[in-house]
mmCIF file of C-alpha atoms and ligand atoms in Angstrom:
data_model
loop_
_atom_site.group_PDB
_atom_site.id
_atom_site.type_symbol
_atom_site.label_atom_id
_atom_site.label_comp_id
_atom_site.label_asym_id
_atom_site.label_seq_id
_atom_site.Cartn_x
_atom_site.Cartn_y
_atom_site.Cartn_z
ATOM 1 C CA MET A 916 0.000 0.000 0.000
ATOM 2 C CA VAL A 917 1.526 3.376 -1.112
ATOM 3 C CA GLU A 918 -0.033 6.727 -0.225
ATOM 4 C CA HIS A 919 0.083 9.285 -3.076
ATOM 5 C CA ILE A 920 0.318 13.039 -2.465
ATOM 6 C CA GLU A 921 0.568 15.658 -5.194
ATOM 7 C CA LEU A 922 2.015 19.016 -4.218
ATOM 8 C CA ASP A 923 0.313 21.591 -6.388
ATOM 9 C CA LEU A 924 3.400 23.692 -7.251
ATOM 10 C CA ASP A 925 3.627 26.166 -10.106
ATOM 11 C CA ALA A 926 6.195 24.797 -12.585
ATOM 12 C CA ASN A 927 5.886 27.838 -14.838
ATOM 13 C CA ALA A 928 6.640 30.692 -12.447
ATOM 14 C CA ILE A 929 10.341 31.504 -12.886
ATOM 15 C CA VAL A 930 11.878 33.250 -9.897
ATOM 16 C CA ASP A 931 14.745 35.603 -10.700
ATOM 17 C CA VAL A 932 17.534 36.131 -8.192
ATOM 18 C CA PRO A 933 20.403 38.602 -8.629
ATOM 19 C CA ALA A 934 23.231 37.195 -10.717
ATOM 20 C CA ALA A 935 25.898 38.548 -8.352
ATOM 21 C CA THR A 936 28.581 36.075 -7.275
ATOM 22 C CA SER A 937 31.382 36.344 -4.708
ATOM 23 C CA LEU A 938 34.326 34.042 -4.046
ATOM 24 C CA THR A 939 36.103 33.690 -0.715
ATOM 25 C CA ILE A 940 39.578 32.175 -0.507
ATOM 26 C CA ALA A 941 39.887 31.335 3.171
ATOM 27 C CA GLY A 942 40.262 28.822 5.974
ATOM 28 C CA SER A 943 37.527 26.625 7.402
ATOM 29 C CA ASP A 944 36.067 27.096 10.892
ATOM 30 C CA PRO A 945 33.945 23.959 11.401
ATOM 31 C CA SER A 946 32.072 25.618 14.274
ATOM 32 C CA GLY A 947 30.683 28.073 11.736
ATOM 33 C CA GLY A 948 31.596 31.401 13.337
ATOM 34 C CA ALA A 949 34.574 32.579 11.281
ATOM 35 C CA GLY A 950 36.477 31.762 8.108
ATOM 36 C CA LEU A 951 34.783 30.660 4.916
ATOM 37 C CA GLN A 952 31.649 29.532 6.767
ATOM 38 C CA ALA A 953 31.058 33.077 8.040
ATOM 39 C CA ASP A 954 31.804 34.446 4.567
ATOM 40 C CA LEU A 955 29.345 32.133 2.800
ATOM 41 C CA LYS A 956 26.595 32.801 5.352
ATOM 42 C CA THR A 957 27.168 36.531 4.891
ATOM 43 C CA PHE A 958 27.021 36.307 1.086
ATOM 44 C CA GLN A 959 23.776 34.354 1.400
ATOM 45 C CA GLN A 960 22.199 37.037 3.606
ATOM 46 C CA LEU A 961 23.041 39.629 0.964
ATOM 47 C CA GLY A 962 21.472 37.568 -1.822
ATOM 48 C CA VAL A 963 24.864 36.922 -3.404
ATOM 49 C CA TYR A 964 25.789 33.478 -4.766
ATOM 50 C CA GLY A 965 28.757 32.388 -2.636
ATOM 51 C CA MET A 966 31.773 30.262 -3.585
ATOM 52 C CA SER A 967 34.762 29.179 -1.498
ATOM 53 C CA ALA A 968 38.267 27.884 -2.128
ATOM 54 C CA VAL A 969 39.696 26.332 1.054
ATOM 55 C CA THR A 970 43.260 27.184 2.074
ATOM 56 C CA LEU A 971 43.409 25.478 5.453
ATOM 57 C CA LEU A 972 41.304 23.494 7.875
ATOM 58 C CA THR A 973 41.041 24.310 11.552
ATOM 59 C CA ALA A 974 39.618 22.200 14.336
ATOM 60 C CA GLN A 975 37.967 24.755 16.593
ATOM 61 C CA ASN A 976 34.903 25.830 18.477
ATOM 62 C CA THR A 977 33.885 28.967 20.352
ATOM 63 C CA ARG A 978 36.455 28.166 23.050
ATOM 64 C CA GLY A 979 39.519 27.983 20.825
ATOM 65 C CA VAL A 980 41.540 26.315 18.079
ATOM 66 C CA THR A 981 42.773 22.752 18.720
ATOM 67 C CA GLY A 982 44.285 21.931 15.338
ATOM 68 C CA ILE A 983 45.192 23.252 11.933
ATOM 69 C CA GLU A 984 46.060 21.583 8.624
ATOM 70 C CA LEU A 985 47.082 23.406 5.472
ATOM 71 C CA CYS A 986 45.839 22.471 2.001
ATOM 72 C CA SER A 987 48.643 21.818 -0.451
ATOM 73 C CA PRO A 988 49.338 24.852 -2.678
ATOM 74 C CA LYS A 989 48.684 22.600 -5.715
ATOM 75 C CA PHE A 990 45.201 21.811 -4.456
ATOM 76 C CA VAL A 991 44.393 25.445 -3.704
ATOM 77 C CA GLU A 992 45.470 26.172 -7.280
ATOM 78 C CA LYS A 993 43.257 23.342 -8.555
ATOM 79 C CA GLN A 994 40.231 24.711 -6.699
ATOM 80 C CA LEU A 995 40.813 28.221 -8.040
ATOM 81 C CA GLN A 996 41.325 27.012 -11.591
ATOM 82 C CA ALA A 997 38.135 24.929 -11.384
ATOM 83 C CA ILE A 998 36.103 27.891 -10.116
ATOM 84 C CA LEU A 999 37.612 30.619 -12.287
ATOM 85 C CA GLY A 1000 37.641 28.388 -15.369
ATOM 86 C CA ASP A 1001 33.862 28.202 -15.205
ATOM 87 C CA ILE A 1002 32.410 31.096 -13.198
ATOM 88 C CA SER A 1003 33.459 34.748 -13.227
ATOM 89 C CA PRO A 1004 32.967 36.090 -9.701
ATOM 90 C CA ASP A 1005 31.827 39.695 -9.352
ATOM 91 C CA SER A 1006 34.092 40.129 -6.342
ATOM 92 C CA VAL A 1007 36.656 38.145 -4.357
ATOM 93 C CA LYS A 1008 37.855 38.192 -0.776
ATOM 94 C CA THR A 1009 40.858 36.539 0.805
ATOM 95 C CA GLY A 1010 41.098 35.466 4.438
ATOM 96 C CA ALA A 1011 43.614 33.149 6.102
ATOM 97 C CA LEU A 1012 46.040 31.921 3.449
ATOM 98 C CA GLY A 1013 48.202 29.684 5.654
ATOM 99 C CA SER A 1014 51.587 29.725 3.898
ATOM 100 C CA VAL A 1015 53.706 31.778 1.529
ATOM 101 C CA GLU A 1016 53.413 28.995 -1.060
ATOM 102 C CA ILE A 1017 49.603 29.212 -0.913
ATOM 103 C CA ALA A 1018 49.818 33.030 -1.104
ATOM 104 C CA ASP A 1019 51.940 32.570 -4.248
ATOM 105 C CA VAL A 1020 49.344 30.471 -6.095
ATOM 106 C CA VAL A 1021 46.495 32.720 -4.907
ATOM 107 C CA ALA A 1022 48.385 35.772 -6.206
ATOM 108 C CA ALA A 1023 49.059 34.069 -9.548
ATOM 109 C CA GLU A 1024 45.383 33.148 -10.027
ATOM 110 C CA LEU A 1025 44.044 36.521 -8.822
ATOM 111 C CA SER A 1026 46.390 38.473 -11.086
ATOM 112 C CA ARG A 1027 44.089 37.368 -13.941
ATOM 113 C CA VAL A 1028 40.900 38.520 -12.214
ATOM 114 C CA ARG A 1029 39.482 41.980 -13.010
ATOM 115 C CA VAL A 1030 36.947 42.449 -10.199
ATOM 116 C CA PRO A 1031 37.172 44.041 -6.719
ATOM 117 C CA ILE A 1032 39.429 42.057 -4.374
ATOM 118 C CA VAL A 1033 39.038 42.590 -0.612
ATOM 119 C CA VAL A 1034 42.002 41.334 1.418
ATOM 120 C CA ASP A 1035 41.529 40.550 5.117
ATOM 121 C CA PRO A 1036 45.141 39.815 6.110
ATOM 122 C CA VAL A 1037 44.323 37.409 9.049
ATOM 123 C CA LEU A 1038 47.892 37.631 10.363
ATOM 124 C CA VAL A 1039 47.335 38.698 13.992
ATOM 125 C CA SER A 1040 44.095 38.116 15.928
ATOM 126 C CA LYS A 1041 42.085 41.041 17.263
ATOM 127 C CA HIS A 1042 43.434 40.041 20.697
ATOM 128 C CA GLY A 1043 47.049 40.336 19.514
ATOM 129 C CA ASP A 1044 47.870 36.607 18.971
ATOM 130 C CA LEU A 1045 50.069 35.829 15.958
ATOM 131 C CA LEU A 1046 48.074 33.726 13.430
ATOM 132 C CA ALA A 1047 50.842 33.443 10.810
ATOM 133 C CA GLY A 1048 54.634 33.322 10.679
ATOM 134 C CA GLU A 1049 56.801 36.378 9.957
ATOM 135 C CA ASP A 1050 57.373 35.062 6.402
ATOM 136 C CA MET A 1051 53.591 35.146 5.836
ATOM 137 C CA ILE A 1052 53.452 38.797 6.919
ATOM 138 C CA ALA A 1053 55.964 39.661 4.189
ATOM 139 C CA GLY A 1054 54.297 37.247 1.724
ATOM 140 C CA CYS A 1055 50.859 38.773 2.186
ATOM 141 C CA ARG A 1056 52.249 42.326 1.969
ATOM 142 C CA ASP A 1057 54.397 41.713 -1.115
ATOM 143 C CA LYS A 1058 52.233 39.269 -3.108
ATOM 144 C CA ILE A 1059 48.593 39.869 -2.172
ATOM 145 C CA PHE A 1060 48.326 43.555 -1.200
ATOM 146 C CA PRO A 1061 49.356 44.840 -4.671
ATOM 147 C CA LEU A 1062 46.272 43.061 -6.102
ATOM 148 C CA ALA A 1063 43.883 44.403 -3.466
ATOM 149 C CA THR A 1064 41.082 46.874 -4.079
ATOM 150 C CA LEU A 1065 40.852 47.144 -0.289
ATOM 151 C CA ILE A 1066 42.907 45.786 2.597
ATOM 152 C CA THR A 1067 41.345 45.477 6.073
ATOM 153 C CA PRO A 1068 44.115 45.114 8.700
ATOM 154 C CA ASN A 1069 43.320 45.362 12.417
ATOM 155 C CA ARG A 1070 45.454 47.492 14.746
ATOM 156 C CA PHE A 1071 47.923 44.670 15.472
ATOM 157 C CA GLU A 1072 48.330 43.751 11.799
ATOM 158 C CA THR A 1073 48.858 47.407 10.966
ATOM 159 C CA GLU A 1074 51.574 47.615 13.614
ATOM 160 C CA LYS A 1075 53.280 44.429 12.313
ATOM 161 C CA LEU A 1076 53.130 45.660 8.735
ATOM 162 C CA THR A 1077 54.206 49.268 9.331
ATOM 163 C CA GLY A 1078 55.769 49.474 12.797
ATOM 164 C CA VAL A 1079 53.169 52.145 13.687
ATOM 165 C CA ALA A 1080 50.967 51.701 16.771
ATOM 166 C CA ILE A 1081 47.735 53.605 16.162
ATOM 167 C CA ASN A 1082 46.716 55.849 19.034
ATOM 168 C CA ASN A 1083 45.531 58.937 17.186
ATOM 169 C CA ASP A 1084 44.853 60.444 13.739
ATOM 170 C CA VAL A 1085 48.519 61.335 13.121
ATOM 171 C CA ASP A 1086 49.567 57.691 13.683
ATOM 172 C CA ALA A 1087 46.822 56.614 11.254
ATOM 173 C CA GLU A 1088 48.096 59.005 8.564
ATOM 174 C CA ARG A 1089 51.619 57.595 8.931
ATOM 175 C CA ALA A 1090 50.389 53.979 8.809
ATOM 176 C CA VAL A 1091 48.237 54.656 5.733
ATOM 177 C CA ASP A 1092 51.213 56.241 3.909
ATOM 178 C CA LEU A 1093 53.292 53.142 4.611
ATOM 179 C CA LEU A 1094 50.499 50.709 3.672
ATOM 180 C CA LEU A 1095 49.965 52.539 0.374
ATOM 181 C CA GLN A 1096 53.581 51.750 -0.491
ATOM 182 C CA THR A 1097 52.609 48.036 -0.601
ATOM 183 C CA GLY A 1098 50.468 48.751 -3.660
ATOM 184 C CA ALA A 1099 47.074 48.467 -1.948
ATOM 185 C CA SER A 1100 44.525 50.855 -3.479
ATOM 186 C CA ALA A 1101 42.337 51.501 -0.458
ATOM 187 C CA ILE A 1102 42.640 50.780 3.252
ATOM 188 C CA LEU A 1103 40.337 50.084 6.180
ATOM 189 C CA ILE A 1104 42.233 49.956 9.473
ATOM 190 C CA LYS A 1105 40.208 48.431 12.321
ATOM 191 C CA ALA A 1106 41.916 50.471 15.024
ATOM 192 C CA GLY A 1107 39.906 49.140 17.977
ATOM 193 C CA GLU A 1108 38.859 51.260 20.930
ATOM 194 C CA LEU A 1109 39.989 54.890 21.146
ATOM 195 C CA ASP A 1110 38.264 57.509 23.325
ATOM 196 C CA GLY A 1111 35.477 55.062 24.257
ATOM 197 C CA ARG A 1112 34.378 54.493 20.620
ATOM 198 C CA SER A 1113 35.225 51.773 18.114
ATOM 199 C CA ILE A 1114 37.468 53.459 15.540
ATOM 200 C CA HIS A 1115 38.067 52.691 11.874
ATOM 201 C CA TYR A 1116 40.365 54.616 9.566
ATOM 202 C CA VAL A 1117 39.160 54.474 5.972
ATOM 203 C CA PHE A 1118 41.398 55.609 3.117
ATOM 204 C CA VAL A 1119 39.535 55.728 -0.201
ATOM 205 C CA ASP A 1120 40.131 57.955 -3.253
ATOM 206 C CA GLY A 1121 42.894 59.941 -1.575
ATOM 207 C CA ILE A 1122 40.817 60.870 1.490
ATOM 208 C CA LEU A 1123 41.426 59.497 4.998
ATOM 209 C CA THR A 1124 38.269 59.378 7.114
ATOM 210 C CA ARG A 1125 37.945 58.388 10.761
ATOM 211 C CA VAL A 1126 34.691 56.441 11.132
ATOM 212 C CA SER A 1127 33.630 55.724 14.713
ATOM 213 C CA THR A 1128 30.842 53.450 15.921
ATOM 214 C CA PRO A 1129 29.531 52.944 19.458
ATOM 215 C CA ARG A 1130 31.623 50.524 21.460
ATOM 216 C CA LEU A 1131 29.777 47.260 22.113
ATOM 217 C CA GLU A 1132 30.382 45.292 25.287
ATOM 218 C CA SER A 1133 28.601 42.188 23.924
ATOM 219 C CA GLY A 1134 31.831 40.283 23.236
ATOM 220 C CA ASN A 1135 30.180 38.464 20.290
ATOM 221 C CA THR A 1136 33.205 39.082 18.136
ATOM 222 C CA HIS A 1137 34.281 35.646 16.869
ATOM 223 C CA GLY A 1138 34.422 36.018 13.106
ATOM 224 C CA SER A 1139 33.526 39.719 13.117
ATOM 225 C CA GLY A 1140 36.521 40.621 10.930
ATOM 226 C CA CYS A 1141 35.499 37.922 8.446
ATOM 227 C CA VAL A 1142 31.905 39.178 8.450
ATOM 228 C CA LEU A 1143 32.973 42.797 7.880
ATOM 229 C CA SER A 1144 35.171 42.007 4.883
ATOM 230 C CA ALA A 1145 32.557 39.575 3.518
ATOM 231 C CA VAL A 1146 29.760 42.175 3.711
ATOM 232 C CA ILE A 1147 31.955 44.650 1.821
ATOM 233 C CA THR A 1148 32.835 41.972 -0.756
ATOM 234 C CA GLY A 1149 29.220 40.911 -1.252
ATOM 235 C CA ARG A 1150 28.016 44.511 -1.452
ATOM 236 C CA LEU A 1151 30.608 45.259 -4.147
ATOM 237 C CA ALA A 1152 29.401 42.242 -6.133
ATOM 238 C CA LEU A 1153 25.875 43.662 -6.133
ATOM 239 C CA GLY A 1154 27.208 46.886 -7.672
ATOM 240 C CA SER A 1155 25.702 50.378 -7.784
ATOM 241 C CA CYS A 1156 27.551 51.651 -4.746
ATOM 242 C CA SER A 1157 30.946 53.219 -4.152
ATOM 243 C CA LEU A 1158 33.715 51.517 -2.195
ATOM 244 C CA PHE A 1159 33.239 54.021 0.629
ATOM 245 C CA GLU A 1160 29.496 53.259 0.758
ATOM 246 C CA ALA A 1161 30.240 49.509 0.774
ATOM 247 C CA ILE A 1162 32.601 49.995 3.733
ATOM 248 C CA GLN A 1163 30.017 52.034 5.666
ATOM 249 C CA PHE A 1164 27.420 49.360 4.893
ATOM 250 C CA GLY A 1165 29.877 46.702 6.127
ATOM 251 C CA LEU A 1166 30.434 48.535 9.416
ATOM 252 C CA THR A 1167 26.682 48.961 9.947
ATOM 253 C CA GLN A 1168 25.886 45.311 9.280
ATOM 254 C CA THR A 1169 28.789 44.033 11.379
ATOM 255 C CA PHE A 1170 27.589 46.217 14.264
ATOM 256 C CA ARG A 1171 24.190 44.486 14.013
ATOM 257 C CA ALA A 1172 25.890 41.074 13.941
ATOM 258 C CA ILE A 1173 27.995 41.754 17.044
ATOM 259 C CA LYS A 1174 25.010 43.227 18.888
ATOM 260 C CA THR A 1175 23.049 39.999 18.521
ATOM 261 C CA ASN A 1176 23.421 37.238 21.095
ATOM 262 C CA THR A 1177 23.698 33.730 19.711
ATOM 263 C CA ILE A 1178 24.398 31.274 22.480
ATOM 264 C CA VAL A 1179 26.147 28.428 20.661
ATOM 265 C CA GLY A 1180 28.895 27.284 22.958
ATOM 266 C CA GLY A 1181 30.835 28.157 26.017
ATOM 267 C CA GLY A 1182 33.417 30.540 24.564
ATOM 268 C CA ILE A 1183 33.458 33.714 22.477
ATOM 269 C CA GLN A 1184 30.108 33.926 20.692
ATOM 270 C CA PRO A 1185 30.095 34.414 16.923
ATOM 271 C CA ALA A 1186 29.037 37.592 15.189
ATOM 272 C CA GLU A 1187 25.528 36.568 14.067
ATOM 273 C CA THR A 1188 25.270 36.634 10.291
ATOM 274 C CA ARG A 1189 21.504 35.904 10.295
ATOM 275 C CA VAL A 1190 20.717 39.520 11.217
ATOM 276 C CA ILE A 1191 22.579 40.913 8.207
ATOM 277 C CA VAL A 1192 20.150 42.558 5.784
ATOM 278 C CA ARG A 1193 20.699 43.341 2.156
ATOM 279 C CA ASP A 1194 19.116 46.766 2.214
ATOM 280 C CA ALA A 1195 20.261 49.104 4.960
ATOM 281 C CA ASP A 1196 17.355 50.642 6.875
HETATM 282 N N1 LIG B 738 39.752 32.491 9.403
HETATM 283 C C1 LIG B 738 39.671 31.393 10.167
HETATM 284 C C2 LIG B 738 39.682 30.039 9.531
HETATM 285 C C3 LIG B 738 39.567 31.507 11.541
HETATM 286 O O1 LIG B 738 39.469 30.410 12.284
HETATM 287 C C4 LIG B 738 39.566 32.818 12.126
HETATM 288 C C5 LIG B 738 39.443 32.972 13.570
HETATM 289 O O2 LIG B 738 39.120 32.059 14.284
HETATM 290 C C6 LIG B 738 39.640 33.921 11.289
HETATM 291 C C7 LIG B 738 39.737 33.718 9.942
HETATM 292 C C8 LIG B 738 39.616 35.333 11.799
HETATM 293 O O3 LIG B 738 38.481 35.565 12.548
HETATM 294 P P1 LIG B 738 38.025 37.014 12.987
HETATM 295 O O4 LIG B 738 37.017 37.473 12.011
HETATM 296 O O5 LIG B 738 37.449 36.769 14.339
HETATM 297 O O6 LIG B 738 39.229 37.897 13.006
#
């Protein structure tokens, strides 16, 4: 005896979705809060078709990282060639790259791409812990930054890359001058807390702007750097906005994500991508 049910669905109504596509080249966080998982969730919220090439695997949860394995550079290259040989992304972002050899193949593949490239260096954590060797700091600066439409270093990465600790606007001007020498076109420095506000220095089209947002005590910051650069990347793929507008949109959406409590473990809670909206209110 077999029960039959017919679902009366409309096979003729075609639903259009935006054609925008974004690619992230990043590491995996299996607990879903950072890395390529955060990027893909963010792209999805924006209505952008997301793609990912994996550079490294972590074993981690909200409490910390317990293991890391790098992909072979050859296999990163294979992933990128498979994607780029078939689909032209409208924007690309890079996150953790893992090794200079991986940075080399990523640079070689991206040198053929003519769309906005957002580079989140992922070299030093927002708490000051080194996430990559000294050789990677030079590798990222020399190989990846020259291809970048925008780089998004935090205060510790900026200090590693330039030797400048950012405590005021004059420090930011000096750091931006030095970062421009790497070949990056535009810069977003996540300077952290200054004067009780969360400070970002944005250099776009020759103008340096200090953008401050209220300081949040929520502590839901796991993956927030990934989310910020992914929102900017996805927004650029959708088009019809300037880079500066995309950055402001990224800061607004990331603020929403950090403000939202998602209790998914006993450690640092993730920035919640599900509250990201495509159209700013
Ligand atoms: N990429 C991966 C794979 C990570 O595991 C992390 C942090 O855990 C990051 C990037 C950077 O995360 P955040 O956005 O918190 O700086």
